[in-house]
Amino acid sequence: GEDVEQSLFLSVREGDSSVINCTYTDSSSTYLYWYKQEPGAGLQLLTYIFSNMDMKQDQRLTVLLNKKDKHLSLRIADTQTGDSAIYFCAARQGGFKTIFGAGTRLFVKA
Amino acid sequence: DTAVSQTPKYLVTQMGNDKSIKCEQNLGHDTMYWYKQDSKKFLKIMFSYNNKELIINETVPNRFSPKSPDKAHLNLHINSLELGDSAVYFCASSQGTELNYGYTFGSGTRLTVV
């Protein structure tokens, strides 16, 4: 089955760019998502990308997809302290099941 | 407010008890899910219902029983609670055919078994 892996921690300074990386194993994954979880809250969908796209930009967020390497990244420009959270990568093949990575804890230092 | 709402937000109970968690969505979605998030924040799917029909049933002890009275509600009943059941349980919903919208999550129910 699908497996999604992410590094667990990332620390950046306020104003810098953050890049969170993710790899997945199932090349038939059609939809790839990034979710954000703040303390004590549920996951919030940030952005998504279809497998036929290489890049998607949405304000400060840029998603890059390398299908050959099955690698997904989320870049947050001008990172703010409010961006401190856990970021989950997720993959879905077109059925009803979405597989989540373990989450990357982003720490933003003022 | 349009949302996925879960009750209760916190639940502390003794081993061996039976408890239920309720979930309701008013988004008009046709698919609902239960996920378990452990202390390391790892999310694992437990169940999914599409239009009241069970479509995903992962390897979950049969002490856990989901019930979907209608497509807007998905409740989770847990019998004979064990210490290892302590976790945060998230309900989520999606429009099954609209995969680009991802899931909408509730704010979670933190279950502590003592």
PDB file of C-alpha atoms in Angstrom:
ATOM      1  CA  GLY A   1       0.000   0.000   0.000  1.00  0.00           C
ATOM      2  CA  GLU A   2       0.874   3.666  -0.086  1.00  0.00           C
ATOM      3  CA  ASP A   3       3.449   5.002   2.330  1.00  0.00           C
ATOM      4  CA  VAL A   4       4.080   8.710   2.849  1.00  0.00           C
ATOM      5  CA  GLU A   5       7.237   9.929   4.599  1.00  0.00           C
ATOM      6  CA  GLN A   6       8.290  13.329   5.870  1.00  0.00           C
ATOM      7  CA  SER A   7      11.078  14.671   8.024  1.00  0.00           C
ATOM      8  CA  LEU A   8       9.797  15.332  11.532  1.00  0.00           C
ATOM      9  CA  PHE A   9      11.259  18.754  12.338  1.00  0.00           C
ATOM     10  CA  LEU A  10      12.158  21.995  10.606  1.00  0.00           C
ATOM     11  CA  SER A  11      13.329  25.210  12.248  1.00  0.00           C
ATOM     12  CA  VAL A  12      13.597  28.518  10.393  1.00  0.00           C
ATOM     13  CA  ARG A  13      13.952  32.207  11.216  1.00  0.00           C
ATOM     14  CA  GLU A  14      11.071  34.588  10.715  1.00  0.00           C
ATOM     15  CA  GLY A  15      11.171  36.068   7.224  1.00  0.00           C
ATOM     16  CA  ASP A  16      13.086  33.147   5.724  1.00  0.00           C
ATOM     17  CA  SER A  17      11.579  30.589   3.365  1.00  0.00           C
ATOM     18  CA  SER A  18      10.598  27.157   4.696  1.00  0.00           C
ATOM     19  CA  VAL A  19      10.743  24.048   2.549  1.00  0.00           C
ATOM     20  CA  ILE A  20       8.982  20.940   3.799  1.00  0.00           C
ATOM     21  CA  ASN A  21       9.653  17.732   1.899  1.00  0.00           C
ATOM     22  CA  CYS A  22       7.622  14.568   1.427  1.00  0.00           C
ATOM     23  CA  THR A  23       8.058  11.319  -0.459  1.00  0.00           C
ATOM     24  CA  TYR A  24       5.396   8.802  -1.369  1.00  0.00           C
ATOM     25  CA  THR A  25       5.657   5.276  -2.685  1.00  0.00           C
ATOM     26  CA  ASP A  26       2.625   4.685  -4.900  1.00  0.00           C
ATOM     27  CA  SER A  27       3.114   6.209  -8.336  1.00  0.00           C
ATOM     28  CA  SER A  28      -0.614   5.881  -9.019  1.00  0.00           C
ATOM     29  CA  SER A  29      -1.376   8.491  -6.363  1.00  0.00           C
ATOM     30  CA  THR A  30      -3.442  11.016  -8.225  1.00  0.00           C
ATOM     31  CA  TYR A  31      -4.002  13.740  -5.674  1.00  0.00           C
ATOM     32  CA  LEU A  32      -1.457  15.108  -3.221  1.00  0.00           C
ATOM     33  CA  TYR A  33      -2.317  17.446  -0.383  1.00  0.00           C
ATOM     34  CA  TRP A  34      -0.739  19.597   2.276  1.00  0.00           C
ATOM     35  CA  TYR A  35      -2.574  20.075   5.561  1.00  0.00           C
ATOM     36  CA  LYS A  36      -1.705  22.299   8.526  1.00  0.00           C
ATOM     37  CA  GLN A  37      -2.454  21.425  12.136  1.00  0.00           C
ATOM     38  CA  GLU A  38      -2.193  24.061  14.834  1.00  0.00           C
ATOM     39  CA  PRO A  39      -2.077  23.046  18.531  1.00  0.00           C
ATOM     40  CA  GLY A  40      -5.374  21.676  19.782  1.00  0.00           C
ATOM     41  CA  ALA A  41      -7.033  21.914  16.395  1.00  0.00           C
ATOM     42  CA  GLY A  42      -7.983  19.667  13.524  1.00  0.00           C
ATOM     43  CA  LEU A  43      -6.166  19.531  10.219  1.00  0.00           C
ATOM     44  CA  GLN A  44      -6.818  22.317   7.749  1.00  0.00           C
ATOM     45  CA  LEU A  45      -6.354  21.800   4.021  1.00  0.00           C
ATOM     46  CA  LEU A  46      -3.736  24.266   2.754  1.00  0.00           C
ATOM     47  CA  THR A  47      -3.358  23.275  -0.859  1.00  0.00           C
ATOM     48  CA  TYR A  48      -3.410  20.338  -3.229  1.00  0.00           C
ATOM     49  CA  ILE A  49      -1.846  19.339  -6.522  1.00  0.00           C
ATOM     50  CA  PHE A  50      -2.889  16.861  -9.180  1.00  0.00           C
ATOM     51  CA  SER A  51      -0.365  14.332 -10.410  1.00  0.00           C
ATOM     52  CA  ASN A  52      -0.418  15.876 -13.906  1.00  0.00           C
ATOM     53  CA  MET A  53       0.956  19.158 -12.525  1.00  0.00           C
ATOM     54  CA  ASP A  54       4.567  20.032 -11.675  1.00  0.00           C
ATOM     55  CA  MET A  55       3.970  23.173  -9.682  1.00  0.00           C
ATOM     56  CA  LYS A  56       1.222  25.100  -8.025  1.00  0.00           C
ATOM     57  CA  GLN A  57       1.478  28.528  -6.408  1.00  0.00           C
ATOM     58  CA  ASP A  58      -1.018  30.008  -3.990  1.00  0.00           C
ATOM     59  CA  GLN A  59       0.074  33.304  -2.404  1.00  0.00           C
ATOM     60  CA  ARG A  60       3.023  32.463  -0.089  1.00  0.00           C
ATOM     61  CA  LEU A  61       2.734  28.730  -0.779  1.00  0.00           C
ATOM     62  CA  THR A  62       4.461  26.911  -3.633  1.00  0.00           C
ATOM     63  CA  VAL A  63       4.024  23.186  -4.171  1.00  0.00           C
ATOM     64  CA  LEU A  64       6.499  21.309  -6.340  1.00  0.00           C
ATOM     65  CA  LEU A  65       5.882  17.770  -7.557  1.00  0.00           C
ATOM     66  CA  ASN A  66       8.556  15.498  -8.999  1.00  0.00           C
ATOM     67  CA  LYS A  67       6.607  12.478 -10.219  1.00  0.00           C
ATOM     68  CA  LYS A  68       9.685  10.580 -11.303  1.00  0.00           C
ATOM     69  CA  ASP A  69      11.157  10.674  -7.806  1.00  0.00           C
ATOM     70  CA  LYS A  70       7.725  10.648  -6.106  1.00  0.00           C
ATOM     71  CA  HIS A  71       8.752  13.746  -4.202  1.00  0.00           C
ATOM     72  CA  LEU A  72       6.517  16.591  -3.084  1.00  0.00           C
ATOM     73  CA  SER A  73       7.588  19.812  -1.421  1.00  0.00           C
ATOM     74  CA  LEU A  74       5.853  22.779   0.176  1.00  0.00           C
ATOM     75  CA  ARG A  75       7.642  26.110   0.195  1.00  0.00           C
ATOM     76  CA  ILE A  76       6.379  28.854   2.487  1.00  0.00           C
ATOM     77  CA  ALA A  77       7.778  32.252   1.553  1.00  0.00           C
ATOM     78  CA  ASP A  78       8.410  34.931   4.214  1.00  0.00           C
ATOM     79  CA  THR A  79       7.676  32.503   7.043  1.00  0.00           C
ATOM     80  CA  GLN A  80       5.918  34.083  10.024  1.00  0.00           C
ATOM     81  CA  THR A  81       5.609  32.939  13.643  1.00  0.00           C
ATOM     82  CA  GLY A  82       1.952  32.166  12.907  1.00  0.00           C
ATOM     83  CA  ASP A  83       3.133  29.520  10.461  1.00  0.00           C
ATOM     84  CA  SER A  84       4.470  27.436  13.356  1.00  0.00           C
ATOM     85  CA  ALA A  85       2.437  24.239  13.202  1.00  0.00           C
ATOM     86  CA  ILE A  86       2.578  20.627  12.041  1.00  0.00           C
ATOM     87  CA  TYR A  87       2.368  20.186   8.273  1.00  0.00           C
ATOM     88  CA  PHE A  88       1.046  16.918   6.905  1.00  0.00           C
ATOM     89  CA  CYS A  89       1.617  15.597   3.419  1.00  0.00           C
ATOM     90  CA  ALA A  90      -1.131  13.265   2.147  1.00  0.00           C
ATOM     91  CA  ALA A  91      -1.676  11.117  -0.931  1.00  0.00           C
ATOM     92  CA  ARG A  92      -4.824   9.728  -2.479  1.00  0.00           C
ATOM     93  CA  GLN A  93      -5.195   7.382  -5.427  1.00  0.00           C
ATOM     94  CA  GLY A  94      -8.703   8.335  -6.474  1.00  0.00           C
ATOM     95  CA  GLY A  95     -10.582   6.088  -4.079  1.00  0.00           C
ATOM     96  CA  PHE A  96     -11.807   7.135  -0.703  1.00  0.00           C
ATOM     97  CA  LYS A  97      -8.670   6.498   1.334  1.00  0.00           C
ATOM     98  CA  THR A  98      -6.096   9.220   1.945  1.00  0.00           C
ATOM     99  CA  ILE A  99      -2.757   8.262   3.500  1.00  0.00           C
ATOM    100  CA  PHE A 100      -1.056  10.857   5.677  1.00  0.00           C
ATOM    101  CA  GLY A 101       2.598  11.293   6.500  1.00  0.00           C
ATOM    102  CA  ALA A 102       3.728  11.602  10.101  1.00  0.00           C
ATOM    103  CA  GLY A 103       3.809  15.400   9.928  1.00  0.00           C
ATOM    104  CA  THR A 104       6.655  17.945   9.929  1.00  0.00           C
ATOM    105  CA  ARG A 105       6.840  20.221  12.955  1.00  0.00           C
ATOM    106  CA  LEU A 106       7.763  23.698  11.768  1.00  0.00           C
ATOM    107  CA  PHE A 107       9.301  26.015  14.375  1.00  0.00           C
ATOM    108  CA  VAL A 108       9.633  29.665  13.424  1.00  0.00           C
ATOM    109  CA  LYS A 109      12.093  31.698  15.484  1.00  0.00           C
ATOM    110  CA  ALA A 110      11.487  35.430  15.846  1.00  0.00           C
TER     111      ALA A 110
ATOM    112  CA  ASP B   1     -21.336  27.985  10.699  1.00  0.00           C
ATOM    113  CA  THR B   2     -20.626  25.300   8.119  1.00  0.00           C
ATOM    114  CA  ALA B   3     -18.296  22.784   9.667  1.00  0.00           C
ATOM    115  CA  VAL B   4     -17.566  19.335  10.974  1.00  0.00           C
ATOM    116  CA  SER B   5     -18.380  19.285  14.651  1.00  0.00           C
ATOM    117  CA  GLN B   6     -17.472  16.590  17.152  1.00  0.00           C
ATOM    118  CA  THR B   7     -18.607  16.078  20.699  1.00  0.00           C
ATOM    119  CA  PRO B   8     -17.274  15.854  23.281  1.00  0.00           C
ATOM    120  CA  LYS B   9     -13.985  17.735  22.864  1.00  0.00           C
ATOM    121  CA  TYR B  10     -12.467  15.986  25.867  1.00  0.00           C
ATOM    122  CA  LEU B  11     -13.340  12.608  27.329  1.00  0.00           C
ATOM    123  CA  VAL B  12     -11.693  11.089  30.397  1.00  0.00           C
ATOM    124  CA  THR B  13     -12.903   7.659  31.410  1.00  0.00           C
ATOM    125  CA  GLN B  14     -11.847   4.520  33.216  1.00  0.00           C
ATOM    126  CA  MET B  15     -10.689   1.295  31.636  1.00  0.00           C
ATOM    127  CA  GLY B  16     -13.517  -1.051  30.823  1.00  0.00           C
ATOM    128  CA  ASN B  17     -16.113   1.655  30.245  1.00  0.00           C
ATOM    129  CA  ASP B  18     -18.108   2.135  27.033  1.00  0.00           C
ATOM    130  CA  LYS B  19     -18.185   5.569  25.418  1.00  0.00           C
ATOM    131  CA  SER B  20     -19.414   7.270  22.268  1.00  0.00           C
ATOM    132  CA  ILE B  21     -18.125  10.176  20.199  1.00  0.00           C
ATOM    133  CA  LYS B  22     -20.502  12.010  17.895  1.00  0.00           C
ATOM    134  CA  CYS B  23     -19.766  13.755  14.628  1.00  0.00           C
ATOM    135  CA  GLU B  24     -21.957  15.903  12.432  1.00  0.00           C
ATOM    136  CA  GLN B  25     -21.235  17.794   9.234  1.00  0.00           C
ATOM    137  CA  ASN B  26     -23.433  20.384   7.576  1.00  0.00           C
ATOM    138  CA  LEU B  27     -21.357  20.714   4.420  1.00  0.00           C
ATOM    139  CA  GLY B  28     -23.556  18.425   2.366  1.00  0.00           C
ATOM    140  CA  HIS B  29     -20.672  15.986   1.936  1.00  0.00           C
ATOM    141  CA  ASP B  30     -21.457  12.374   1.213  1.00  0.00           C
ATOM    142  CA  THR B  31     -18.402  10.741   2.768  1.00  0.00           C
ATOM    143  CA  MET B  32     -17.291  10.777   6.408  1.00  0.00           C
ATOM    144  CA  TYR B  33     -14.252   9.353   8.159  1.00  0.00           C
ATOM    145  CA  TRP B  34     -12.807   8.572  11.554  1.00  0.00           C
ATOM    146  CA  TYR B  35      -9.076   8.980  12.059  1.00  0.00           C
ATOM    147  CA  LYS B  36      -7.026   8.222  15.174  1.00  0.00           C
ATOM    148  CA  GLN B  37      -4.042  10.452  15.986  1.00  0.00           C
ATOM    149  CA  ASP B  38      -1.591   9.005  18.474  1.00  0.00           C
ATOM    150  CA  SER B  39       0.760  10.850  20.819  1.00  0.00           C
ATOM    151  CA  LYS B  40       3.367  11.118  18.053  1.00  0.00           C
ATOM    152  CA  LYS B  41       0.756  12.823  15.812  1.00  0.00           C
ATOM    153  CA  PHE B  42       0.582   9.895  13.433  1.00  0.00           C
ATOM    154  CA  LEU B  43      -2.823   9.778  11.725  1.00  0.00           C
ATOM    155  CA  LYS B  44      -4.386   6.430  10.949  1.00  0.00           C
ATOM    156  CA  ILE B  45      -7.689   5.923   9.191  1.00  0.00           C
ATOM    157  CA  MET B  46     -10.192   3.768  11.023  1.00  0.00           C
ATOM    158  CA  PHE B  47     -13.473   3.897   9.133  1.00  0.00           C
ATOM    159  CA  SER B  48     -15.199   5.621   6.262  1.00  0.00           C
ATOM    160  CA  TYR B  49     -18.831   5.817   5.263  1.00  0.00           C
ATOM    161  CA  ASN B  50     -20.183   6.958   1.919  1.00  0.00           C
ATOM    162  CA  ASN B  51     -23.889   7.742   1.905  1.00  0.00           C
ATOM    163  CA  LYS B  52     -24.362   5.697   5.089  1.00  0.00           C
ATOM    164  CA  GLU B  53     -22.544   2.692   3.643  1.00  0.00           C
ATOM    165  CA  LEU B  54     -19.309   1.422   5.216  1.00  0.00           C
ATOM    166  CA  ILE B  55     -16.556   1.607   2.593  1.00  0.00           C
ATOM    167  CA  ILE B  56     -13.340   1.559   4.632  1.00  0.00           C
ATOM    168  CA  ASN B  57     -12.824  -0.606   7.683  1.00  0.00           C
ATOM    169  CA  GLU B  58      -9.169  -0.785   8.617  1.00  0.00           C
ATOM    170  CA  THR B  59      -7.668  -3.215  11.071  1.00  0.00           C
ATOM    171  CA  VAL B  60      -9.420  -1.840  14.109  1.00  0.00           C
ATOM    172  CA  PRO B  61     -10.460  -3.901  17.163  1.00  0.00           C
ATOM    173  CA  ASN B  62     -14.125  -4.848  16.980  1.00  0.00           C
ATOM    174  CA  ARG B  63     -14.603  -2.945  20.236  1.00  0.00           C
ATOM    175  CA  PHE B  64     -14.877   0.050  17.910  1.00  0.00           C
ATOM    176  CA  SER B  65     -18.183   0.299  16.088  1.00  0.00           C
ATOM    177  CA  PRO B  66     -19.124   3.171  13.799  1.00  0.00           C
ATOM    178  CA  LYS B  67     -22.720   4.096  13.104  1.00  0.00           C
ATOM    179  CA  SER B  68     -24.031   6.390  10.410  1.00  0.00           C
ATOM    180  CA  PRO B  69     -27.740   7.139  10.839  1.00  0.00           C
ATOM    181  CA  ASP B  70     -27.631   9.488   7.848  1.00  0.00           C
ATOM    182  CA  LYS B  71     -24.965  10.934   5.616  1.00  0.00           C
ATOM    183  CA  ALA B  72     -24.521  13.983   7.853  1.00  0.00           C
ATOM    184  CA  HIS B  73     -23.671  11.962  10.966  1.00  0.00           C
ATOM    185  CA  LEU B  74     -21.002   9.415  11.812  1.00  0.00           C
ATOM    186  CA  ASN B  75     -20.720   8.312  15.410  1.00  0.00           C
ATOM    187  CA  LEU B  76     -18.069   6.125  17.007  1.00  0.00           C
ATOM    188  CA  HIS B  77     -18.860   3.791  19.866  1.00  0.00           C
ATOM    189  CA  ILE B  78     -16.066   2.151  21.820  1.00  0.00           C
ATOM    190  CA  ASN B  79     -16.665  -0.789  24.160  1.00  0.00           C
ATOM    191  CA  SER B  80     -14.432  -1.978  26.985  1.00  0.00           C
ATOM    192  CA  LEU B  81     -11.995   0.922  26.738  1.00  0.00           C
ATOM    193  CA  GLU B  82      -8.300   0.155  27.129  1.00  0.00           C
ATOM    194  CA  LEU B  83      -5.323   2.357  28.020  1.00  0.00           C
ATOM    195  CA  GLY B  84      -4.061   2.085  24.433  1.00  0.00           C
ATOM    196  CA  ASP B  85      -7.232   3.708  23.139  1.00  0.00           C
ATOM    197  CA  SER B  86      -6.037   7.042  24.544  1.00  0.00           C
ATOM    198  CA  ALA B  87      -5.574   9.319  21.534  1.00  0.00           C
ATOM    199  CA  VAL B  88      -7.187  12.175  19.665  1.00  0.00           C
ATOM    200  CA  TYR B  89      -9.976  11.010  17.372  1.00  0.00           C
ATOM    201  CA  PHE B  90     -10.747  13.142  14.344  1.00  0.00           C
ATOM    202  CA  CYS B  91     -13.861  13.065  12.265  1.00  0.00           C
ATOM    203  CA  ALA B  92     -13.587  14.325   8.682  1.00  0.00           C
ATOM    204  CA  SER B  93     -15.805  14.639   5.655  1.00  0.00           C
ATOM    205  CA  SER B  94     -15.356  15.024   1.916  1.00  0.00           C
ATOM    206  CA  GLN B  95     -17.422  15.211  -1.201  1.00  0.00           C
ATOM    207  CA  GLY B  96     -16.530  11.775  -2.512  1.00  0.00           C
ATOM    208  CA  THR B  97     -16.212  12.714  -6.147  1.00  0.00           C
ATOM    209  CA  GLU B  98     -14.562  16.080  -5.538  1.00  0.00           C
ATOM    210  CA  LEU B  99     -11.075  14.931  -4.652  1.00  0.00           C
ATOM    211  CA  ASN B 100      -9.517  18.341  -5.157  1.00  0.00           C
ATOM    212  CA  TYR B 101     -11.266  19.633  -2.061  1.00  0.00           C
ATOM    213  CA  GLY B 102      -9.560  17.165   0.272  1.00  0.00           C
ATOM    214  CA  TYR B 103     -11.036  16.602   3.687  1.00  0.00           C
ATOM    215  CA  THR B 104     -12.642  18.943   6.179  1.00  0.00           C
ATOM    216  CA  PHE B 105     -11.678  17.913   9.691  1.00  0.00           C
ATOM    217  CA  GLY B 106     -13.401  18.398  12.998  1.00  0.00           C
ATOM    218  CA  SER B 107     -11.399  19.807  15.895  1.00  0.00           C
ATOM    219  CA  GLY B 108     -10.903  16.402  17.487  1.00  0.00           C
ATOM    220  CA  THR B 109     -11.925  14.507  20.608  1.00  0.00           C
ATOM    221  CA  ARG B 110      -9.132  13.891  23.090  1.00  0.00           C
ATOM    222  CA  LEU B 111      -9.842  10.564  24.752  1.00  0.00           C
ATOM    223  CA  THR B 112      -7.912   9.695  27.901  1.00  0.00           C
ATOM    224  CA  VAL B 113      -8.385   6.261  29.428  1.00  0.00           C
ATOM    225  CA  VAL B 114      -7.190   5.942  33.028  1.00  0.00           C
TER     226      VAL B 114
END
